[in-house]
């Protein structure tokens, strides 16, 4: 793997803080002490503060903003900030937030010790401060925890906690009320991680954990810690079944409950993977009789560029106020805008489904005699036959510079024309071209077909005579391609493909027409 | 690599559309035709519509929302949607947006042909529609383009265009005005891509392009197309220098100009990399006398999970209105909230720098006689000596279950106490513990030091006698650790580490104290 932007963990962390201080001048960002805070006098409001090591971005700088975190103090890579930095930040925050401070601490030893030390330090200086521990990971259930080896780690449930508590703070709730609500949120949250490709440490070549290529680690921690176990060659459906079965064991969520679902990208999943996972989760949760009232999908809490995800369920049954707090907008840059995450009953829906209108327009057209029409028809069929015969040759020619499917593309076009020859009104040139254009449009969505469809559409619109139709075809095509004479791309260049078409016209309709085509082709220009 | 969530491109694309239809019920999303649109009557406003293949998420579904796109029609993986789907969408959109439609098309053959065909189809049905081609990629400059092989592809500049045009639409501008502005934006935008790790096609094992592990592909296209060339083992500074030197060649941006910088994550860069890159770009651009008025960093336009980035510069000199339009908030889920991207002059800044307050609080304390104080001092020094001597042994013990640095951690603690022994007021027990707590806090930020610092802080707060101090120490520690007697984690468990400390106390202060400690230890409980 490459280290172009990841020379060392120190340079990465420093670069990150310098970068956010550039990108978000609306916040107070002290690069040196890695402190970010809402730089305004919030009167008697309660400050909501968190802290944690680097490598989990956008957590937590991305959540600083009104209606979410008041401040965040960052550490070195995967290491809590020192107590000194935290206490300095807390003392400054206390001056701007006279309602006291609620510290949200991830259940991680060093975070707890450093934050604890800072809390005790500022408390003796008169700062009113309380703390809450986020412990939402249910990869290891209580039985294991009682054995003393493991405990519930803090995962992406923290982000929902930030959002609800931030709104409570903005709404003027007291520190005492916020502590009680935080405990309640904690009890109603459960999360679990899955990992599919490990990240690696900046400046090193080794990956953070090991995984063979077909497995997924279920219950993985935020630093790659092993979890519940590994699944191999599993389907999305079965993977989700395993995750939910573990999550349901703790009875935080049960049938009939209303929940919020958060699907967090640990780093390198693409959006197709994330929403595929979110959909499968939503389906299986719903099938258990649980109502998913909001689904949030995005980059909330990462482990560098790990390919994996965290799944969080928050039980909001009977707590419509929490839902309202989640919906309240925040300026924090990492919280997705949520107005579209819900149905707005105030705005009447304009559509319930897409209407399809495939009526063909009227076109002015030259009308052919029966004999001329039959010649046109047999010409179309002759071209189709020729395309069918030349399929392999066209594929071969294309394979030398393209993906070798031009013959196939023309074959499907030939099939479409031939199979529908009875529907092409060959005596009405304009309508004939228009219907051929539609046939080309609907024959597979390949670029060649679109190209002919456009030409035929152009021809249909100026089919008062053959030469005008040809000009219309060429001009229409050039309008939507930017290549020019001499270009070697088939699709981008009307000219070389026109040569072939001209060849056919020449043979059948004579040199006069071909000459006029040549003239027109030279005159036409891109009008787009 | 793993395919747990990426069995095939068809299932991925379908899963994605199902997923977003679940996550964003506030929008009209037709999964079958892959159409997403603002489902409300927008009266005489102009609709802003785009279309494109899948694999580039959040482009473009993520930009649908008031003040940004009105609609987006998605295709199969890396393939334009068919003209039929686009025209059906356009006909429906036209009913809700009586001001006409502006189609924003990425400069890509199939997008142009399919969109072109749809535009021509709906135009004959009376829909007022214009189009604009996004062509911001400057990896291949005009000289190459004139040769006809390549042209400026559409990259992340499209997103800034969506944002400005979307605000123009919301603000009631006419279709004609919007077309003119779109052309102007296009002329003032330049972009370039870099690639560091290729993605792979869903359901396949091959990666989309090849790159050795120390190189970066400069000028890469959105489908992995080769660009300007490859750089090997380059620094961030030099990489940015190469990118900017190519971008400056086209004179879209020159010294004295005001610009907006967008740094787009192609998929798998982590945020530390992205903001490090953004900062370096901002620094070098500024050093050329160009003013960066906004910096946007995020996931705007991807190539599956490619590790790479797009850099876009938009020249907004003399166009304060564009800046205002960029700042206007949108509900679109993929546009980052921007209120914090600028300085809000209306809210007075409360802080200009962090104030550091390291005054020590007063503590109630037992006062020792001179002889007792000297014994305390020599005890501290004896413990330090012992820790120094046992360094390797502690490291070795730790290496069997941890990372083998516990001896080093204790050594730095011993150094801190020993080097500052003169500053520890050994006759005032409370102040002595407090200063030792501070020394521990400041000696490197490791977990062991934090643990002792917390204990010493706890001791200092109840140092009316030795036994109380000990209880204070234990209770303070247990407050911020969640492990219990019998746990095998050193850091998480006060008990085993207390045993060692008790051993020292036993030897020096006698069995009576040790017994009282044991009693207290049993009584104390976690209070957090």
PDB file of N, CA, C and O in Angstrom, chain B residues 255-298:
ATOM      1  N   UNK B 255      -2.563  34.649  -9.925  1.00  0.00           N
ATOM      2  CA  UNK B 255      -2.325  35.396  -8.688  1.00  0.00           C
ATOM      3  C   UNK B 255      -3.265  36.587  -8.538  1.00  0.00           C
ATOM      4  O   UNK B 255      -3.551  37.278  -9.514  1.00  0.00           O
ATOM      5  N   UNK B 256      -3.749  36.769  -7.347  1.00  0.00           N
ATOM      6  CA  UNK B 256      -4.680  37.860  -7.079  1.00  0.00           C
ATOM      7  C   UNK B 256      -6.130  37.410  -7.109  1.00  0.00           C
ATOM      8  O   UNK B 256      -7.019  38.102  -6.622  1.00  0.00           O
ATOM      9  N   UNK B 257      -6.386  36.246  -7.671  1.00  0.00           N
ATOM     10  CA  UNK B 257      -7.760  35.747  -7.768  1.00  0.00           C
ATOM     11  C   UNK B 257      -8.273  35.217  -6.430  1.00  0.00           C
ATOM     12  O   UNK B 257      -7.498  34.813  -5.565  1.00  0.00           O
ATOM     13  N   UNK B 258      -9.589  35.232  -6.309  1.00  0.00           N
ATOM     14  CA  UNK B 258     -10.267  34.581  -5.183  1.00  0.00           C
ATOM     15  C   UNK B 258     -10.785  33.234  -5.683  1.00  0.00           C
ATOM     16  O   UNK B 258     -11.423  33.172  -6.743  1.00  0.00           O
ATOM     17  N   UNK B 259     -10.521  32.207  -4.917  1.00  0.00           N
ATOM     18  CA  UNK B 259     -11.008  30.900  -5.367  1.00  0.00           C
ATOM     19  C   UNK B 259     -11.699  30.122  -4.245  1.00  0.00           C
ATOM     20  O   UNK B 259     -11.599  30.454  -3.069  1.00  0.00           O
ATOM     21  N   UNK B 260     -12.399  29.070  -4.682  1.00  0.00           N
ATOM     22  CA  UNK B 260     -12.945  28.067  -3.775  1.00  0.00           C
ATOM     23  C   UNK B 260     -12.208  26.777  -4.080  1.00  0.00           C
ATOM     24  O   UNK B 260     -11.989  26.447  -5.246  1.00  0.00           O
ATOM     25  N   UNK B 261     -11.778  26.084  -3.045  1.00  0.00           N
ATOM     26  CA  UNK B 261     -11.031  24.829  -3.199  1.00  0.00           C
ATOM     27  C   UNK B 261     -11.906  23.666  -2.742  1.00  0.00           C
ATOM     28  O   UNK B 261     -12.482  23.705  -1.657  1.00  0.00           O
ATOM     29  N   UNK B 262     -12.016  22.671  -3.606  1.00  0.00           N
ATOM     30  CA  UNK B 262     -12.750  21.466  -3.213  1.00  0.00           C
ATOM     31  C   UNK B 262     -11.797  20.281  -3.305  1.00  0.00           C
ATOM     32  O   UNK B 262     -11.115  20.092  -4.313  1.00  0.00           O
ATOM     33  N   UNK B 263     -11.712  19.523  -2.225  1.00  0.00           N
ATOM     34  CA  UNK B 263     -10.849  18.344  -2.205  1.00  0.00           C
ATOM     35  C   UNK B 263     -11.744  17.130  -1.993  1.00  0.00           C
ATOM     36  O   UNK B 263     -12.328  16.943  -0.927  1.00  0.00           O
ATOM     37  N   UNK B 264     -11.858  16.346  -3.044  1.00  0.00           N
ATOM     38  CA  UNK B 264     -12.830  15.249  -3.079  1.00  0.00           C
ATOM     39  C   UNK B 264     -12.166  13.900  -2.840  1.00  0.00           C
ATOM     40  O   UNK B 264     -11.173  13.566  -3.482  1.00  0.00           O
ATOM     41  N   UNK B 265     -12.746  13.149  -1.950  1.00  0.00           N
ATOM     42  CA  UNK B 265     -12.275  11.797  -1.642  1.00  0.00           C
ATOM     43  C   UNK B 265     -12.843  10.821  -2.672  1.00  0.00           C
ATOM     44  O   UNK B 265     -14.048  10.679  -2.788  1.00  0.00           O
ATOM     45  N   UNK B 266     -11.977  10.163  -3.429  1.00  0.00           N
ATOM     46  CA  UNK B 266     -12.456   9.214  -4.452  1.00  0.00           C
ATOM     47  C   UNK B 266     -13.005   7.939  -3.834  1.00  0.00           C
ATOM     48  O   UNK B 266     -13.555   7.094  -4.538  1.00  0.00           O
ATOM     49  N   UNK B 267     -12.835   7.783  -2.533  1.00  0.00           N
ATOM     50  CA  UNK B 267     -13.395   6.605  -1.877  1.00  0.00           C
ATOM     51  C   UNK B 267     -12.740   6.268  -0.549  1.00  0.00           C
ATOM     52  O   UNK B 267     -13.341   6.416   0.490  1.00  0.00           O
ATOM     53  N   UNK B 268     -11.479   5.864  -0.599  1.00  0.00           N
ATOM     54  CA  UNK B 268     -10.871   5.253   0.590  1.00  0.00           C
ATOM     55  C   UNK B 268      -9.782   6.048   1.281  1.00  0.00           C
ATOM     56  O   UNK B 268      -9.067   5.494   2.105  1.00  0.00           O
ATOM     57  N   UNK B 269      -9.605   7.313   0.942  1.00  0.00           N
ATOM     58  CA  UNK B 269      -8.646   8.091   1.741  1.00  0.00           C
ATOM     59  C   UNK B 269      -9.262   8.282   3.119  1.00  0.00           C
ATOM     60  O   UNK B 269     -10.477   8.436   3.250  1.00  0.00           O
ATOM     61  N   UNK B 270      -8.445   8.292   4.148  1.00  0.00           N
ATOM     62  CA  UNK B 270      -8.993   8.640   5.446  1.00  0.00           C
ATOM     63  C   UNK B 270      -8.977  10.160   5.603  1.00  0.00           C
ATOM     64  O   UNK B 270      -8.362  10.870   4.797  1.00  0.00           O
ATOM     65  N   UNK B 271      -9.662  10.647   6.631  1.00  0.00           N
ATOM     66  CA  UNK B 271      -9.788  12.109   6.774  1.00  0.00           C
ATOM     67  C   UNK B 271      -8.456  12.777   7.069  1.00  0.00           C
ATOM     68  O   UNK B 271      -8.243  13.929   6.713  1.00  0.00           O
ATOM     69  N   UNK B 272      -7.565  12.052   7.737  1.00  0.00           N
ATOM     70  CA  UNK B 272      -6.258  12.652   8.010  1.00  0.00           C
ATOM     71  C   UNK B 272      -5.528  12.919   6.704  1.00  0.00           C
ATOM     72  O   UNK B 272      -4.922  13.976   6.517  1.00  0.00           O
ATOM     73  N   UNK B 273      -5.614  11.976   5.783  1.00  0.00           N
ATOM     74  CA  UNK B 273      -4.984  12.179   4.474  1.00  0.00           C
ATOM     75  C   UNK B 273      -5.638  13.334   3.725  1.00  0.00           C
ATOM     76  O   UNK B 273      -4.966  14.176   3.126  1.00  0.00           O
ATOM     77  N   UNK B 274      -6.975  13.355   3.760  1.00  0.00           N
ATOM     78  CA  UNK B 274      -7.709  14.375   3.003  1.00  0.00           C
ATOM     79  C   UNK B 274      -7.395  15.789   3.498  1.00  0.00           C
ATOM     80  O   UNK B 274      -7.165  16.697   2.707  1.00  0.00           O
ATOM     81  N   UNK B 275      -7.404  15.961   4.832  1.00  0.00           N
ATOM     82  CA  UNK B 275      -7.162  17.305   5.354  1.00  0.00           C
ATOM     83  C   UNK B 275      -5.684  17.683   5.268  1.00  0.00           C
ATOM     84  O   UNK B 275      -5.346  18.858   5.143  1.00  0.00           O
ATOM     85  N   UNK B 276      -4.806  16.682   5.321  1.00  0.00           N
ATOM     86  CA  UNK B 276      -3.378  16.954   5.114  1.00  0.00           C
ATOM     87  C   UNK B 276      -3.174  17.478   3.691  1.00  0.00           C
ATOM     88  O   UNK B 276      -2.473  18.471   3.470  1.00  0.00           O
ATOM     89  N   UNK B 277      -3.826  16.818   2.736  1.00  0.00           N
ATOM     90  CA  UNK B 277      -3.750  17.245   1.336  1.00  0.00           C
ATOM     91  C   UNK B 277      -4.363  18.637   1.161  1.00  0.00           C
ATOM     92  O   UNK B 277      -3.778  19.509   0.509  1.00  0.00           O
ATOM     93  N   UNK B 278      -5.525  18.839   1.783  1.00  0.00           N
ATOM     94  CA  UNK B 278      -6.219  20.129   1.667  1.00  0.00           C
ATOM     95  C   UNK B 278      -5.353  21.259   2.217  1.00  0.00           C
ATOM     96  O   UNK B 278      -5.267  22.336   1.626  1.00  0.00           O
ATOM     97  N   UNK B 279      -4.694  20.985   3.350  1.00  0.00           N
ATOM     98  CA  UNK B 279      -3.858  22.022   3.963  1.00  0.00           C
ATOM     99  C   UNK B 279      -2.681  22.373   3.059  1.00  0.00           C
ATOM    100  O   UNK B 279      -2.382  23.549   2.839  1.00  0.00           O
ATOM    101  N   UNK B 280      -2.031  21.338   2.516  1.00  0.00           N
ATOM    102  CA  UNK B 280      -0.879  21.573   1.646  1.00  0.00           C
ATOM    103  C   UNK B 280      -1.304  22.354   0.396  1.00  0.00           C
ATOM    104  O   UNK B 280      -0.616  23.281  -0.046  1.00  0.00           O
ATOM    105  N   UNK B 281      -2.463  21.992  -0.154  1.00  0.00           N
ATOM    106  CA  UNK B 281      -2.989  22.714  -1.315  1.00  0.00           C
ATOM    107  C   UNK B 281      -3.234  24.182  -0.968  1.00  0.00           C
ATOM    108  O   UNK B 281      -2.822  25.079  -1.690  1.00  0.00           O
ATOM    109  N   UNK B 282      -3.887  24.387   0.156  1.00  0.00           N
ATOM    110  CA  UNK B 282      -4.237  25.736   0.583  1.00  0.00           C
ATOM    111  C   UNK B 282      -2.970  26.582   0.783  1.00  0.00           C
ATOM    112  O   UNK B 282      -2.919  27.739   0.380  1.00  0.00           O
ATOM    113  N   UNK B 283      -1.952  25.968   1.379  1.00  0.00           N
ATOM    114  CA  UNK B 283      -0.693  26.676   1.623  1.00  0.00           C
ATOM    115  C   UNK B 283      -0.022  27.079   0.310  1.00  0.00           C
ATOM    116  O   UNK B 283       0.371  28.225   0.125  1.00  0.00           O
ATOM    117  N   UNK B 284       0.097  26.123  -0.597  1.00  0.00           N
ATOM    118  CA  UNK B 284       0.801  26.414  -1.848  1.00  0.00           C
ATOM    119  C   UNK B 284       0.007  27.367  -2.744  1.00  0.00           C
ATOM    120  O   UNK B 284       0.585  28.212  -3.428  1.00  0.00           O
ATOM    121  N   UNK B 285      -1.317  27.224  -2.725  1.00  0.00           N
ATOM    122  CA  UNK B 285      -2.141  28.138  -3.524  1.00  0.00           C
ATOM    123  C   UNK B 285      -2.012  29.554  -2.975  1.00  0.00           C
ATOM    124  O   UNK B 285      -1.811  30.510  -3.710  1.00  0.00           O
ATOM    125  N   UNK B 286      -2.103  29.668  -1.640  1.00  0.00           N
ATOM    126  CA  UNK B 286      -1.978  30.977  -1.005  1.00  0.00           C
ATOM    127  C   UNK B 286      -0.624  31.606  -1.290  1.00  0.00           C
ATOM    128  O   UNK B 286      -0.514  32.811  -1.530  1.00  0.00           O
ATOM    129  N   UNK B 287       0.420  30.765  -1.309  1.00  0.00           N
ATOM    130  CA  UNK B 287       1.777  31.298  -1.536  1.00  0.00           C
ATOM    131  C   UNK B 287       1.935  31.838  -2.957  1.00  0.00           C
ATOM    132  O   UNK B 287       2.870  32.572  -3.245  1.00  0.00           O
ATOM    133  N   UNK B 288       1.014  31.499  -3.853  1.00  0.00           N
ATOM    134  CA  UNK B 288       1.043  32.054  -5.210  1.00  0.00           C
ATOM    135  C   UNK B 288       0.254  33.360  -5.290  1.00  0.00           C
ATOM    136  O   UNK B 288      -0.006  33.874  -6.390  1.00  0.00           O
ATOM    137  N   UNK B 289      -0.214  33.843  -4.143  1.00  0.00           N
ATOM    138  CA  UNK B 289      -0.975  35.089  -4.133  1.00  0.00           C
ATOM    139  C   UNK B 289      -2.435  34.910  -4.495  1.00  0.00           C
ATOM    140  O   UNK B 289      -3.121  35.845  -4.897  1.00  0.00           O
ATOM    141  N   UNK B 290      -2.917  33.682  -4.366  1.00  0.00           N
ATOM    142  CA  UNK B 290      -4.331  33.398  -4.649  1.00  0.00           C
ATOM    143  C   UNK B 290      -5.048  33.217  -3.309  1.00  0.00           C
ATOM    144  O   UNK B 290      -4.518  32.585  -2.397  1.00  0.00           O
ATOM    145  N   UNK B 291      -6.247  33.806  -3.191  1.00  0.00           N
ATOM    146  CA  UNK B 291      -6.979  33.737  -1.928  1.00  0.00           C
ATOM    147  C   UNK B 291      -7.982  32.595  -1.927  1.00  0.00           C
ATOM    148  O   UNK B 291      -8.878  32.574  -2.762  1.00  0.00           O
ATOM    149  N   UNK B 292      -7.821  31.695  -0.983  1.00  0.00           N
ATOM    150  CA  UNK B 292      -8.764  30.575  -0.869  1.00  0.00           C
ATOM    151  C   UNK B 292      -9.869  30.997   0.091  1.00  0.00           C
ATOM    152  O   UNK B 292      -9.645  31.104   1.294  1.00  0.00           O
ATOM    153  N   UNK B 293     -11.069  31.252  -0.438  1.00  0.00           N
ATOM    154  CA  UNK B 293     -12.160  31.756   0.412  1.00  0.00           C
ATOM    155  C   UNK B 293     -12.986  30.651   1.065  1.00  0.00           C
ATOM    156  O   UNK B 293     -13.614  30.869   2.086  1.00  0.00           O
ATOM    157  N   UNK B 294     -13.019  29.488   0.448  1.00  0.00           N
ATOM    158  CA  UNK B 294     -13.691  28.334   1.060  1.00  0.00           C
ATOM    159  C   UNK B 294     -12.888  27.089   0.727  1.00  0.00           C
ATOM    160  O   UNK B 294     -12.368  26.955  -0.383  1.00  0.00           O
ATOM    161  N   UNK B 295     -12.837  26.168   1.685  1.00  0.00           N
ATOM    162  CA  UNK B 295     -12.208  24.868   1.445  1.00  0.00           C
ATOM    163  C   UNK B 295     -13.222  23.791   1.807  1.00  0.00           C
ATOM    164  O   UNK B 295     -13.648  23.713   2.955  1.00  0.00           O
ATOM    165  N   UNK B 296     -13.623  23.015   0.820  1.00  0.00           N
ATOM    166  CA  UNK B 296     -14.561  21.924   1.076  1.00  0.00           C
ATOM    167  C   UNK B 296     -13.815  20.598   0.962  1.00  0.00           C
ATOM    168  O   UNK B 296     -13.138  20.356  -0.033  1.00  0.00           O
ATOM    169  N   UNK B 297     -13.924  19.777   1.976  1.00  0.00           N
ATOM    170  CA  UNK B 297     -13.235  18.488   1.977  1.00  0.00           C
ATOM    171  C   UNK B 297     -14.276  17.407   2.258  1.00  0.00           C
ATOM    172  O   UNK B 297     -15.051  17.538   3.204  1.00  0.00           O
ATOM    173  N   UNK B 298     -14.311  16.369   1.455  1.00  0.00           N
ATOM    174  CA  UNK B 298     -15.276  15.312   1.752  1.00  0.00           C
ATOM    175  C   UNK B 298     -15.451  14.320   0.629  1.00  0.00           C
ATOM    176  O   UNK B 298     -14.700  14.304  -0.341  1.00  0.00           O
TER     177      UNK B 298
END
